[in-house]
Structures are given as structure tokens and as C-alpha cells.
mmCIF file with all atom_site columns, C-alpha atoms in Angstrom:
data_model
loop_
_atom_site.group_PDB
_atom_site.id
_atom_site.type_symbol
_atom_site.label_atom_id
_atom_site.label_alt_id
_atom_site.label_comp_id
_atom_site.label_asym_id
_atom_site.label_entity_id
_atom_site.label_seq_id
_atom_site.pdbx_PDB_ins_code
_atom_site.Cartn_x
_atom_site.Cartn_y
_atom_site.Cartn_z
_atom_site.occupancy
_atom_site.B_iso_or_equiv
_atom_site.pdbx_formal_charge
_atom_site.auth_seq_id
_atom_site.auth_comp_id
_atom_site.auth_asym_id
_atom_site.auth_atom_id
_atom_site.pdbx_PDB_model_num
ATOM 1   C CA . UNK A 1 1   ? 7.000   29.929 14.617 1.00 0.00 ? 29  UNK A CA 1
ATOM 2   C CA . UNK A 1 2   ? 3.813   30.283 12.157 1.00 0.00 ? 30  UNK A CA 1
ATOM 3   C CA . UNK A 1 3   ? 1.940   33.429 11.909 1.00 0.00 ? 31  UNK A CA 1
ATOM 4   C CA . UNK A 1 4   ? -1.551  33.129 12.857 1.00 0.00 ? 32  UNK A CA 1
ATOM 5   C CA . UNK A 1 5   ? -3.988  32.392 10.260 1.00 0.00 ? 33  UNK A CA 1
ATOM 6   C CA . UNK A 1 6   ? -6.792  35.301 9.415  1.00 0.00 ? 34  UNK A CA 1
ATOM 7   C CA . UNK A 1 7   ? -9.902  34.589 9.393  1.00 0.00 ? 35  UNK A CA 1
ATOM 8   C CA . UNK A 1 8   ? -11.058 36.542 6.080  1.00 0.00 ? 36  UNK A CA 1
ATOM 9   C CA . UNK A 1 9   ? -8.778  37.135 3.204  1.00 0.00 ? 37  UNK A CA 1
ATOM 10  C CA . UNK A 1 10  ? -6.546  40.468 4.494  1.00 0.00 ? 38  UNK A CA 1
ATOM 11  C CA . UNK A 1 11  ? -7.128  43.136 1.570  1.00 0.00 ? 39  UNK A CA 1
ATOM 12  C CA . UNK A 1 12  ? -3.873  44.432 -0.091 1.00 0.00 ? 40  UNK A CA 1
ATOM 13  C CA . UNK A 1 13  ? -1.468  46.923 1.346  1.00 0.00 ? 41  UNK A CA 1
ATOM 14  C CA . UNK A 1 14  ? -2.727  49.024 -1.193 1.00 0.00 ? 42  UNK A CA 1
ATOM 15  C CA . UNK A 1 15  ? -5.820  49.892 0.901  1.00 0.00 ? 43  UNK A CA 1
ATOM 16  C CA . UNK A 1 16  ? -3.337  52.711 2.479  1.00 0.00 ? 44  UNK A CA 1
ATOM 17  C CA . UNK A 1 17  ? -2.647  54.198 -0.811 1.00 0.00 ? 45  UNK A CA 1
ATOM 18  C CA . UNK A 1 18  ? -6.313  54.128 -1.217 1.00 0.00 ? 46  UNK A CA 1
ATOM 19  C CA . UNK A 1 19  ? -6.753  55.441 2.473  1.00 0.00 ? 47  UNK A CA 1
ATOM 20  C CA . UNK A 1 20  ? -4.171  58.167 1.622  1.00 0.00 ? 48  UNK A CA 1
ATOM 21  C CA . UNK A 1 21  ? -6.696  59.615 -1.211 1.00 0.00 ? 49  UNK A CA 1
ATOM 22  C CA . UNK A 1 22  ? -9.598  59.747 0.424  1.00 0.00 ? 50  UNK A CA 1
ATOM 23  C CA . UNK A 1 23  ? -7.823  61.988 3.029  1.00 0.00 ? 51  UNK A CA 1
ATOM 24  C CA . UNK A 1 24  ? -6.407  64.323 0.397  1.00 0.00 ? 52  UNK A CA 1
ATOM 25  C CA . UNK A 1 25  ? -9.658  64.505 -1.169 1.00 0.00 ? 53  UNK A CA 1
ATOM 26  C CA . UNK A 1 26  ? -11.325 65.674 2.087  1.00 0.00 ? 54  UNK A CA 1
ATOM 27  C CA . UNK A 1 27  ? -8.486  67.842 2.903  1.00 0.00 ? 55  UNK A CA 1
ATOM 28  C CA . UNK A 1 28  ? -11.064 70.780 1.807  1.00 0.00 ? 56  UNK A CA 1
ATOM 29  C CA . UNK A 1 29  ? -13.862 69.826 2.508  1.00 0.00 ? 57  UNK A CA 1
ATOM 30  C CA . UNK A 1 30  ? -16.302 71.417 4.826  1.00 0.00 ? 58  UNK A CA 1
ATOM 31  C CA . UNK A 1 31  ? -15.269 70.685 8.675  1.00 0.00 ? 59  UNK A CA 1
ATOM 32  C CA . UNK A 1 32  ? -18.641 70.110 9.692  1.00 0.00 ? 60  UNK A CA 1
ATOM 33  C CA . UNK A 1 33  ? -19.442 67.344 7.622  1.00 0.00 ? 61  UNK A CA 1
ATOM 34  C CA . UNK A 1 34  ? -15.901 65.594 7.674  1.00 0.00 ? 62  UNK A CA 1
ATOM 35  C CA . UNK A 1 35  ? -13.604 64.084 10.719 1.00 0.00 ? 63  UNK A CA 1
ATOM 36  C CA . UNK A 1 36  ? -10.760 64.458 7.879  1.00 0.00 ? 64  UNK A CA 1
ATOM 37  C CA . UNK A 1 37  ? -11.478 67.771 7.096  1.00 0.00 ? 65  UNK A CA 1
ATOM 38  C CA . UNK A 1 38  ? -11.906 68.974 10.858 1.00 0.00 ? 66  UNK A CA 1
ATOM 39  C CA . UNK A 1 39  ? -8.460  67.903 11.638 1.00 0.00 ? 67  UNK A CA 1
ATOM 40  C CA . UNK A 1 40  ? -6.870  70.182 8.247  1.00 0.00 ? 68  UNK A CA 1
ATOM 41  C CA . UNK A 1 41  ? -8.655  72.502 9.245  1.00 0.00 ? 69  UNK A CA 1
ATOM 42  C CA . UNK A 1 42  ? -7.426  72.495 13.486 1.00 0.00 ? 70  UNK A CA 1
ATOM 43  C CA . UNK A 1 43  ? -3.486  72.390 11.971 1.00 0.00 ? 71  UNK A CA 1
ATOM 44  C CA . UNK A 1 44  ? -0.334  70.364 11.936 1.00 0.00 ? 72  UNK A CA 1
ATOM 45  C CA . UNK A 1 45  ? -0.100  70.549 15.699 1.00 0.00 ? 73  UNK A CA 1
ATOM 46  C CA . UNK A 1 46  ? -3.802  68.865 16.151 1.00 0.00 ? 74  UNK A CA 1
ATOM 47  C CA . UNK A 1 47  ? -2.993  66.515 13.788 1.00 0.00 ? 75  UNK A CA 1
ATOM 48  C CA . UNK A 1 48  ? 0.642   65.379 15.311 1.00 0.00 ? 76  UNK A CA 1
ATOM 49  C CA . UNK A 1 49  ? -1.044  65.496 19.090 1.00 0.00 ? 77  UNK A CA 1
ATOM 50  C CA . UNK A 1 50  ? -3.696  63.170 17.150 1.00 0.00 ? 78  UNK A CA 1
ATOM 51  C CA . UNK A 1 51  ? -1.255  60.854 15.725 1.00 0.00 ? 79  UNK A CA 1
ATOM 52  C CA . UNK A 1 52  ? 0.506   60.414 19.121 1.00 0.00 ? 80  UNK A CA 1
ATOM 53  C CA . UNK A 1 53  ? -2.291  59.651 21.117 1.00 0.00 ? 81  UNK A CA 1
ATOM 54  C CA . UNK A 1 54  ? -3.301  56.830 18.445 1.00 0.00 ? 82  UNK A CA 1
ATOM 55  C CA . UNK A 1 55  ? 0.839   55.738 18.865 1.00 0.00 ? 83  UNK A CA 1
ATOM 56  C CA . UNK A 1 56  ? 0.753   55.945 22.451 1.00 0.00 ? 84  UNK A CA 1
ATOM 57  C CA . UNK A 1 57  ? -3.171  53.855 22.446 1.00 0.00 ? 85  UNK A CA 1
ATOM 58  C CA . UNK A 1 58  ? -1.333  51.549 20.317 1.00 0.00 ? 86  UNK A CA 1
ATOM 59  C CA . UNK A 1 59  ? 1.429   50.915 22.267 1.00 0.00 ? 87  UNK A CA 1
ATOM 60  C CA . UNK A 1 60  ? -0.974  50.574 25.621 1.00 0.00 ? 88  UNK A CA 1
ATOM 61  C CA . UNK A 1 61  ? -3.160  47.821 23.511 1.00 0.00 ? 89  UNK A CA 1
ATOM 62  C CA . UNK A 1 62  ? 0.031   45.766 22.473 1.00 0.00 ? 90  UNK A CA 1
ATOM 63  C CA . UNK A 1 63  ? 1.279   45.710 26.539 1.00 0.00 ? 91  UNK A CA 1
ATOM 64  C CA . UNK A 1 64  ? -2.225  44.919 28.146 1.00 0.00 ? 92  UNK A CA 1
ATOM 65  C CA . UNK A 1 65  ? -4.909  44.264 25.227 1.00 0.00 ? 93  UNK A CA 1
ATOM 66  C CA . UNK A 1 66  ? -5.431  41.207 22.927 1.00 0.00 ? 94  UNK A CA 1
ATOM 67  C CA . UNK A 1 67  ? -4.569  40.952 19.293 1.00 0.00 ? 95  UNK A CA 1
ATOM 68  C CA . UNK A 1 68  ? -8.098  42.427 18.523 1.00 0.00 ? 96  UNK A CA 1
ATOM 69  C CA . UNK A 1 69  ? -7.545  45.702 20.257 1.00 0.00 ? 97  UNK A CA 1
ATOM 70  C CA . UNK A 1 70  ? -3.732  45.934 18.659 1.00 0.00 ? 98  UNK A CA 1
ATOM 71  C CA . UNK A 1 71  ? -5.426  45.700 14.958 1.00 0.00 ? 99  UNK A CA 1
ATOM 72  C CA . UNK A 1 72  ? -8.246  48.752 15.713 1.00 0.00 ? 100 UNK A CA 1
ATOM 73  C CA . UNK A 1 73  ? -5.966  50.862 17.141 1.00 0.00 ? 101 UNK A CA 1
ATOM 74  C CA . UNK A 1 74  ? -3.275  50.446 14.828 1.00 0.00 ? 102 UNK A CA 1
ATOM 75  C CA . UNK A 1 75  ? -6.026  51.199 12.217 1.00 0.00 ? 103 UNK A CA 1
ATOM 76  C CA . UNK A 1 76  ? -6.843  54.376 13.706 1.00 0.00 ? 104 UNK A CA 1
ATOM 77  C CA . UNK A 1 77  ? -2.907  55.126 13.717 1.00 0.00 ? 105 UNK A CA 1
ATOM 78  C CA . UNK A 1 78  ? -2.252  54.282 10.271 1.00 0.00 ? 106 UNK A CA 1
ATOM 79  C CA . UNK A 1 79  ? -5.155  56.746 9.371  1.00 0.00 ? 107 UNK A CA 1
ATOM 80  C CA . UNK A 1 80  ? -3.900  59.818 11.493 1.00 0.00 ? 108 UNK A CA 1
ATOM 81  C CA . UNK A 1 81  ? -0.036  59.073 10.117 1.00 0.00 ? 109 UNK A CA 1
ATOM 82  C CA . UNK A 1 82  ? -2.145  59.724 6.545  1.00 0.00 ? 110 UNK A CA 1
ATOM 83  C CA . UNK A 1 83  ? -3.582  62.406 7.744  1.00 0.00 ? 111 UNK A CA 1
ATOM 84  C CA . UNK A 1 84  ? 0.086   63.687 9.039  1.00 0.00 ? 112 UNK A CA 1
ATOM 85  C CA . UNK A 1 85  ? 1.293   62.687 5.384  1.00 0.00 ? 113 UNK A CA 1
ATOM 86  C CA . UNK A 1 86  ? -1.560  64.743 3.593  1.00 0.00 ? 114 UNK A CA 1
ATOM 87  C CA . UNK A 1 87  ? -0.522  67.720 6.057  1.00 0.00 ? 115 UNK A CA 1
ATOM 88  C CA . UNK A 1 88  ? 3.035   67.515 5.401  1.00 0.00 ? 116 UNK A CA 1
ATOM 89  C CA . UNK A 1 89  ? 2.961   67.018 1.706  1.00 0.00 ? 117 UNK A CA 1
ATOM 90  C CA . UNK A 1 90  ? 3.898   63.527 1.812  1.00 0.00 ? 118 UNK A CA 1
ATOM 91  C CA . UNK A 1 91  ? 3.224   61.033 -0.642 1.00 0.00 ? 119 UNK A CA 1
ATOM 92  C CA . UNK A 1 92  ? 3.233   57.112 0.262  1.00 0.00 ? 120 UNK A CA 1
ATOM 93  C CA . UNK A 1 93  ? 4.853   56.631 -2.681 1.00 0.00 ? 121 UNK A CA 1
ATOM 94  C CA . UNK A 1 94  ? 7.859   57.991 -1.067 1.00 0.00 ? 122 UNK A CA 1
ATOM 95  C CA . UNK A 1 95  ? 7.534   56.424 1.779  1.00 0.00 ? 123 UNK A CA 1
ATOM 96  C CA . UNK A 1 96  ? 7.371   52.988 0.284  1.00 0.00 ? 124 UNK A CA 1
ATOM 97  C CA . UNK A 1 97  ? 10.584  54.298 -1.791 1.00 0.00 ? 125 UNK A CA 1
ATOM 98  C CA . UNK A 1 98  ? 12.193  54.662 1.001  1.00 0.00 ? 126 UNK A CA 1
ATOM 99  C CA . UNK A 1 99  ? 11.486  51.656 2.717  1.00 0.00 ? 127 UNK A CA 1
ATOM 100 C CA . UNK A 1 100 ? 12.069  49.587 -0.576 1.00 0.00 ? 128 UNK A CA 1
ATOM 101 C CA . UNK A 1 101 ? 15.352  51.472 -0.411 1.00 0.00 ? 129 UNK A CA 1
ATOM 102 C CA . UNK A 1 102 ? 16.393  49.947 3.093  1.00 0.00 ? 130 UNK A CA 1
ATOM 103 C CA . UNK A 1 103 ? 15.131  46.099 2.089  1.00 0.00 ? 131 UNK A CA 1
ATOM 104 C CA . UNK A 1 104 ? 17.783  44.240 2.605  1.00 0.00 ? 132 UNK A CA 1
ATOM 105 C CA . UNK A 1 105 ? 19.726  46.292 4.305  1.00 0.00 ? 133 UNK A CA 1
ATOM 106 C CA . UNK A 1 106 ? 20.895  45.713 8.149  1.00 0.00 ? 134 UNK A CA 1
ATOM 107 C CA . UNK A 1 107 ? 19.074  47.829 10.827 1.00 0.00 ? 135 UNK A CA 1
ATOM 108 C CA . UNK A 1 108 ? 22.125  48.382 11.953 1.00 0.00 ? 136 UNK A CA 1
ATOM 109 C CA . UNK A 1 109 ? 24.066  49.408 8.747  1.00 0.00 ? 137 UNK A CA 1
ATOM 110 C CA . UNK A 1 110 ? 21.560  51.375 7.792  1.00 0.00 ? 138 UNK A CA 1
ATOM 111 C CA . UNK A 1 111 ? 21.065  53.486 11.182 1.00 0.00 ? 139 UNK A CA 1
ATOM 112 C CA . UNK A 1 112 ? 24.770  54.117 11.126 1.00 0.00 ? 140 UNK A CA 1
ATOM 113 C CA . UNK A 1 113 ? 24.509  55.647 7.249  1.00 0.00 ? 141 UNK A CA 1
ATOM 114 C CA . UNK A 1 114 ? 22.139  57.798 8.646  1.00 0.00 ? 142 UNK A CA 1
ATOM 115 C CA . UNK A 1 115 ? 24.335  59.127 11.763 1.00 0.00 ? 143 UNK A CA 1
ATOM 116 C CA . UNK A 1 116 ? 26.874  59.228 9.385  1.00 0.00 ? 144 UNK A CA 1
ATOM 117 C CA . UNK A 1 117 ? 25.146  62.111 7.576  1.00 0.00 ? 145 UNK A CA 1
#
């Protein structure tokens, strides 16, 4: 099975690191003149009820939407788990550490390492 081709050249994952600043950098800004900034300024709770509506939306497009509809919403989720990361004080570095970390690694071996703990 082939993946399907794209029909412009896909940018980088670095456009979430990228994604991930601009959200920091409106972290303080005023709430009236940012989306970003309205969210910081509603609280972790907003911003977790946020990022599982754009999960659940996700998850709706993938069972009755086309392709199209998967790739906006999961846009709008990858930019409310950055908002969640800002919030929580997480950095994608470590998040692509960590998932660097488990390359290679069985699913299955590494769920049990984790129970293990």
C-alpha cells in the first residue's frame, strides 16, 4: 500500500515547533486581541475542555468525513495540544525526546515498561 501523493510540497514537522512559539509568545498578550491569549487567560480547564472537543471533532471527521476534514481538524488539535503544552510548561522538545526515546521500540514492550513503573 502507497501513501497518497500531496498535492503541494508538505512543510516540515518543524512548523509545530514554530506553532509552539507563537503560542508562548501570545501567552500574555491582551485577550481581546488574541484567540491564544483568550484561552491563557480562561485557564488549564478551558484549555483541556478545548483540546478535547478538537480530539473528539477529530475522531468524528476520521469515522464519517473525508481526508480533507481529518487534516483541518487535526490542525486545530495539534494547535490546542500547543496551547495545553504552553499551559503546562511543556516543551516539544521533550516531547519529541520522548518519542525518539520509544523509536524502535515495541508498542507492546514499551507499554509494559511503563506498567511496570
Amino acid at each position: 500500500m502507497t501513501a497518497p501523493e500531496a498535492t503541494a510540497p508538505a512543510p516540515d514537522a518543524r512548523v509545530l515547533d514554530r506553532l509552539y512559539e507563537v503560542v508562548t509568545a501570545r501567552k500574555g498578550a491582551d485577550p481581546s486581541d488574541s484567540y491564544t491569549a483568550k484561552l491563557f487567560a480562561k485557564g488549564r480547564g478551558k484549555i483541556c475542555q478545548k483540546f478535547g472537543e478538537e480530539a473528539t471533532e477529530t475522531i468524528v471527521a476520521a469515522l464519517a468525513e473525508g481526508p480533507d476534514h481529518v487534516v483541518t481538524e487535526s490542525a486545530d488539535l495539534l494547535y490546542h495540544l500547543s496551547v495545553l503544552w504552553a499551559e503546562a510548561g511543556v516543551a516539544p522538545d521533550r516531547v519529541w525526546a520522548e518519542l525518539a526515546r520509544r523509536f524502535g521500540t515495541s508498542g507492546l514492550t514499551e507499554k509494559a515498561a511503563r506498567t511496570a513503573e
